[in-house]
XYZ file of C-alpha atoms in Angstrom:
393
model
C -107.575 201.619 10.498
C -109.719 202.955 7.659
C -108.668 206.196 5.846
C -111.757 207.979 7.211
C -110.859 207.100 10.806
C -107.245 208.127 10.215
C -108.341 211.548 8.969
C -110.761 211.900 11.893
C -108.065 211.018 14.396
C -105.614 213.510 12.883
C -108.226 216.261 13.042
C -109.043 215.392 16.664
C -105.371 215.477 17.610
C -104.787 218.849 15.931
C -107.899 220.433 17.487
C -107.074 218.985 20.884
C -103.515 220.257 20.723
C -104.658 223.758 19.800
C -107.293 223.762 22.552
C -104.949 222.573 25.291
C -102.276 225.059 24.273
C -104.872 227.838 24.333
C -106.144 226.739 27.755
C -102.772 227.020 29.390
C -102.202 230.459 27.840
C -98.633 229.952 26.771
C -97.049 233.104 25.396
C -95.611 232.927 21.901
C -92.141 234.372 22.137
C -88.789 233.877 20.538
C -86.578 231.395 22.329
C -83.318 229.803 21.474
C -83.067 228.050 18.146
C -82.431 224.754 19.969
C -85.469 224.957 22.283
C -88.003 226.577 19.942
C -90.797 228.863 21.096
C -92.849 228.379 24.251
C -95.836 227.494 22.067
C -93.836 224.832 20.238
C -92.657 223.342 23.518
C -96.258 223.275 24.800
C -97.379 221.553 21.608
C -94.661 218.915 21.955
C -95.709 218.226 25.552
C -99.355 217.976 24.503
C -98.550 215.504 21.729
C -96.298 213.528 24.093
C -99.055 213.067 26.692
C -101.473 212.036 23.941
C -99.012 209.538 22.470
C -98.528 208.023 25.949
C -102.300 207.580 26.333
C -102.949 206.049 22.894
C -101.477 202.527 23.388
C -103.495 202.019 26.556
C -106.777 202.734 24.741
C -106.115 200.388 21.816
C -108.387 197.722 23.309
C -111.179 200.136 24.161
C -112.497 201.062 27.581
C -110.863 198.487 29.823
C -110.038 198.975 33.493
C -106.329 198.415 32.935
C -106.152 200.691 29.889
C -108.134 203.449 31.595
C -105.861 203.336 34.657
C -102.730 203.770 32.552
C -104.124 206.447 30.239
C -105.720 208.505 33.049
C -102.312 209.598 34.345
C -101.231 210.946 30.948
C -104.588 212.644 30.379
C -104.495 214.342 33.786
C -101.067 215.754 32.971
C -102.397 216.836 29.591
C -105.189 218.837 31.233
C -103.055 219.887 34.227
C -106.007 219.196 36.519
C -106.111 217.943 40.105
C -108.096 214.752 39.460
C -109.066 212.834 36.331
C -111.472 209.901 36.145
C -112.523 207.663 33.263
C -115.783 205.737 33.367
C -117.583 203.331 31.109
C -121.373 203.263 30.898
C -121.791 201.649 34.334
C -118.864 202.475 36.638
C -115.709 204.473 37.253
C -112.852 202.542 35.672
C -109.864 204.616 36.809
C -108.937 207.590 38.956
C -105.677 209.533 38.857
C -105.345 212.207 41.528
C -102.758 214.734 42.592
C -104.673 215.631 45.756
C -106.559 213.859 48.495
C -109.665 212.537 46.748
C -112.365 212.703 49.404
C -115.562 210.686 49.532
C -117.554 213.876 48.852
C -115.557 214.660 45.724
C -115.974 211.055 44.586
C -119.734 211.311 45.066
C -119.890 214.628 43.176
C -117.794 213.222 40.317
C -120.047 210.164 40.069
C -123.090 212.443 39.930
C -121.578 214.522 37.108
C -120.648 211.345 35.236
C -124.193 209.986 35.572
C -125.619 213.219 34.138
C -123.263 213.043 31.166
C -124.071 209.376 30.513
C -127.798 210.184 30.630
C -127.689 213.271 28.391
C -124.688 212.660 26.148
C -123.577 216.239 26.829
C -120.731 217.838 28.767
C -121.762 218.665 32.324
C -120.214 221.187 34.753
C -120.773 220.793 38.492
C -119.514 223.239 41.116
C -118.559 221.372 44.284
C -117.476 222.937 47.571
C -113.764 222.815 46.792
C -113.550 221.816 43.127
C -115.240 222.380 39.817
C -116.099 219.139 38.026
C -116.361 218.768 34.246
C -117.695 215.521 32.771
C -117.594 215.018 28.989
C -119.061 212.031 27.104
C -117.075 209.323 25.345
C -119.052 208.525 22.194
C -119.018 205.654 19.722
C -121.270 206.762 16.924
C -124.439 208.046 18.581
C -123.963 205.926 21.704
C -122.533 207.196 24.987
C -120.100 204.531 26.222
C -118.349 206.405 29.006
C -117.108 209.738 30.313
C -113.958 211.730 31.025
C -114.339 213.561 34.368
C -111.827 216.263 35.311
C -111.654 218.186 38.609
C -110.033 221.598 38.769
C -110.025 224.452 41.251
C -111.548 226.664 38.583
C -113.235 225.390 35.423
C -113.417 228.262 32.984
C -114.706 228.030 29.428
C -111.278 227.055 28.062
C -110.940 224.217 30.570
C -114.430 222.908 29.760
C -113.557 222.974 26.055
C -110.256 221.197 26.731
C -111.974 218.387 28.678
C -114.517 218.002 25.877
C -111.746 217.708 23.280
C -109.940 215.098 25.395
C -113.191 213.114 25.481
C -113.402 213.373 21.677
C -109.834 212.081 21.464
C -110.648 209.124 23.730
C -113.819 208.504 21.690
C -111.759 208.205 18.507
C -109.478 205.630 20.142
C -112.385 203.606 21.531
C -114.196 203.723 18.163
C -111.080 202.400 16.429
C -110.785 199.608 18.999
C -114.406 198.605 18.452
C -113.907 198.700 14.683
C -110.877 196.411 15.008
C -112.900 194.071 17.227
C -115.771 194.039 14.716
C -113.320 193.326 11.910
C -111.813 190.435 13.872
C -115.290 189.042 14.579
C -116.182 189.318 10.886
C -113.013 187.523 9.845
C -113.748 184.792 12.384
C -117.280 184.443 11.023
C -115.878 184.124 7.520
C -113.459 181.451 8.717
C -116.370 179.526 10.200
C -118.189 179.835 6.881
C -115.168 178.487 5.017
C -114.849 175.562 7.398
C -118.541 174.827 6.976
C -117.981 174.798 3.225
C -115.470 171.937 3.605
C -118.782 170.475 3.603
C -120.650 167.293 3.726
C -120.158 167.177 -0.067
C -116.375 166.721 0.220
C -116.439 164.672 3.429
C -119.064 162.236 2.066
C -117.186 161.745 -1.211
C -113.824 161.315 0.528
C -115.154 158.695 2.933
C -116.806 156.855 0.047
C -113.519 156.855 -1.854
C -111.671 155.537 1.203
C -114.297 152.822 1.702
C -113.877 151.673 -1.892
C -110.212 150.768 -1.201
C -110.733 148.914 2.086
C -111.116 145.509 0.405
C -109.121 146.034 -2.789
C -106.177 148.050 -1.447
C -106.110 148.242 2.388
C -102.743 150.015 2.434
C -104.098 152.774 0.193
C -107.195 153.036 2.376
C -105.037 153.505 5.505
C -102.987 156.162 3.741
C -106.117 158.046 2.702
C -107.558 157.868 6.223
C -104.370 159.488 7.579
C -104.462 162.183 4.877
C -108.135 162.837 5.589
C -107.425 163.205 9.322
C -104.534 165.621 8.654
C -106.685 167.616 6.218
C -109.538 168.053 8.683
C -107.151 168.848 11.567
C -105.563 171.653 9.540
C -108.865 172.980 8.226
C -110.478 173.228 11.649
C -107.475 174.469 13.601
C -107.695 177.694 15.621
C -104.174 179.097 15.529
C -104.703 182.567 14.131
C -105.766 183.856 10.751
C -102.457 183.433 8.875
C -100.359 180.520 7.723
C -97.374 180.112 5.410
C -97.667 179.401 1.706
C -95.747 176.170 2.314
C -98.311 174.953 4.872
C -101.232 175.878 2.634
C -99.659 173.973 -0.273
C -99.280 170.896 1.951
C -103.003 171.152 2.731
C -103.811 171.445 -0.970
C -101.692 168.362 -1.663
C -103.784 166.375 0.862
C -107.003 167.722 -0.630
C -105.986 166.750 -4.183
C -104.801 163.328 -3.037
C -108.284 162.673 -1.628
C -109.958 163.996 -4.790
C -107.707 161.859 -6.997
C -108.916 158.830 -5.042
C -112.296 159.574 -6.645
C -111.297 160.912 -10.052
C -108.070 159.015 -10.718
C -106.110 160.384 -13.677
C -108.919 162.743 -14.674
C -107.281 165.380 -12.468
C -103.719 166.398 -13.293
C -101.784 168.952 -11.263
C -98.950 171.259 -12.285
C -96.940 173.136 -9.633
C -94.464 175.953 -10.285
C -93.490 177.442 -6.922
C -90.518 179.773 -6.417
C -88.694 178.613 -3.235
C -88.222 182.187 -1.998
C -91.980 182.712 -1.552
C -92.669 179.537 0.440
C -92.259 181.298 3.846
C -94.707 184.063 2.819
C -97.507 184.552 5.351
C -100.910 184.291 3.646
C -104.463 184.277 5.013
C -105.410 180.874 6.388
C -107.426 178.837 3.835
C -106.854 181.427 1.103
C -105.801 178.914 -1.586
C -107.597 175.663 -0.760
C -111.068 177.087 -1.602
C -109.691 178.252 -4.980
C -108.413 174.761 -5.775
C -111.686 173.235 -4.572
C -113.552 175.648 -6.864
C -111.400 174.472 -9.790
C -112.218 170.829 -9.043
C -115.940 171.158 -8.284
C -116.967 173.789 -10.801
C -114.240 173.503 -13.399
C -113.261 169.864 -13.872
C -115.812 167.634 -12.133
C -118.388 167.954 -14.925
C -115.862 167.165 -17.691
C -115.687 163.450 -18.537
C -111.999 163.727 -19.405
C -111.127 165.960 -16.429
C -108.361 168.499 -16.886
C -105.316 170.217 -15.430
C -105.009 172.435 -12.369
C -101.926 174.681 -12.421
C -100.717 176.367 -9.249
C -97.945 178.942 -9.550
C -96.287 181.259 -7.036
C -93.638 183.799 -7.998
C -91.857 186.765 -6.470
C -92.726 190.268 -7.647
C -90.701 192.777 -5.651
C -92.169 192.964 -2.150
C -95.117 190.733 -3.068
C -95.803 187.089 -3.788
C -98.079 186.500 -6.787
C -100.049 183.272 -6.512
C -102.402 181.873 -9.141
C -104.702 178.870 -9.497
C -105.711 177.991 -13.063
C -107.842 175.235 -14.549
C -108.770 174.367 -18.152
C -112.301 173.357 -17.198
C -115.812 174.677 -17.768
C -115.163 178.309 -16.909
C -117.744 180.773 -15.583
C -120.027 183.402 -16.988
C -118.419 186.782 -16.072
C -121.803 188.278 -15.159
C -122.570 185.381 -12.836
C -119.100 185.730 -11.322
C -119.711 189.429 -10.679
C -122.937 188.518 -8.866
C -121.094 185.959 -6.738
C -118.403 188.443 -5.694
C -121.041 191.103 -5.008
C -122.924 188.697 -2.750
C -126.142 188.675 -4.747
C -125.715 185.001 -5.746
C -124.951 182.495 -3.001
C -125.692 179.138 -4.613
C -122.254 178.551 -6.177
C -118.619 179.600 -5.729
C -119.205 180.823 -2.156
C -115.536 180.196 -1.342
C -114.423 182.693 -3.992
C -116.422 185.522 -2.428
C -115.240 184.588 1.040
C -111.551 184.658 0.077
C -112.037 187.869 -1.930
C -113.636 189.639 1.053
C -110.900 188.537 3.456
C -108.133 189.733 1.127
C -109.791 193.144 0.778
C -110.266 193.484 4.530
C -106.673 192.517 5.287
C -104.803 194.299 2.477
C -107.152 197.007 1.198
C -110.047 197.168 -1.216
C -107.820 197.067 -4.322
C -106.219 193.747 -3.324
C -109.009 191.254 -3.908
C -108.975 188.280 -6.243
C -108.252 188.880 -9.943
C -110.345 186.375 -11.917
C -110.164 185.768 -15.665
C -112.789 183.372 -17.032
C -115.393 182.697 -19.693
C -117.698 179.749 -20.442
C -115.629 176.896 -21.870
C -112.358 178.819 -21.457
C -111.283 177.717 -17.977
C -110.554 180.003 -15.027
C -107.437 181.840 -13.857
C -107.501 183.263 -10.303
C -104.626 185.450 -9.088
C -103.875 187.062 -5.738
C -101.039 189.282 -4.491
C -99.913 189.293 -0.871
C -97.029 191.140 0.836
C -94.006 188.895 1.314
C -93.192 190.313 4.720
C -95.510 190.829 7.677
C -95.362 190.344 11.438
C -95.992 186.698 12.406
C -99.568 186.081 13.491
C -99.672 185.191 17.168
C -103.365 185.578 17.872
C -105.419 182.552 18.758
C -104.338 179.318 20.331
C -103.921 175.809 19.014
C -106.733 173.453 19.945
């Protein structure tokens, strides 16, 4: 969750807690030291009901999540009936009374008015007052919180509105997380597309060149090429281990060496304790490919690619260095800013993913100059929950 959304959510929670406490009219009086004041107890209950509702709204306005959160929100408001709708239908109803067809019709009417106007609506039915408040994501009305009470005074109307703001914050966060996931998936597709015809064509040509002269080598390269493409196009979540990524890099370099021979030399210095570190999928291979294509390929005598990984407290520090052509720092800045898309696309892609996953200050650190080679460094936390999203295909 972004810092701005965190601040917004904290403000919503505080305002909501104050409003609900005010609505119930709890008296502030001294109580026992163990129990605290009546106001403190009311605040704890308010926060408890909110904390119960939060996990069920993490995926946005779903029927299952609405059904489970409605119960906690009804207790929070201490109303007779509470409904949650999306933009087209009632998703959930939690009732402490007999919910008649007439009340259901009146609640649906109040919800429709709120969805149409984006404003809180109050409807006086024969036996209940109905308050419907909009659930907003940005400027868009995506649903409504509808509460039924025997008497809906100004404090109750305000309380329902604040609950709707609270739900809006949760739904907005869920949509942001979904958008972030979609963006990361789009970037993964872009990276896979970059394992491009350029590499595939050259690899197949290299394999073909050994079919007559060294059939055993050709078979070995075919197997490595198949394993490389299987790994690169897998759909098993957005993280992998450093050990698995290094195996992929080994296959990639084996295929490139089939073309370049001894022009490409590789140096590895990997601390064993960082091998299990979870890193973003395809975070290193594009950096090594950049070193080959833009650093060493144009040099007649090739060069050396050095890959190091060390432990630094709670982080693993990983670097890819080449002694090749280097880059113009101004051109590099344009690439990372997205204003140049003709070269080094993989660098920008990896940089963006690191910033999205670990924060804006945790992108690639790149040291380079024309003729001076390139050193690319990244830092990732050593410990994180295993990635279980996505399925193997």
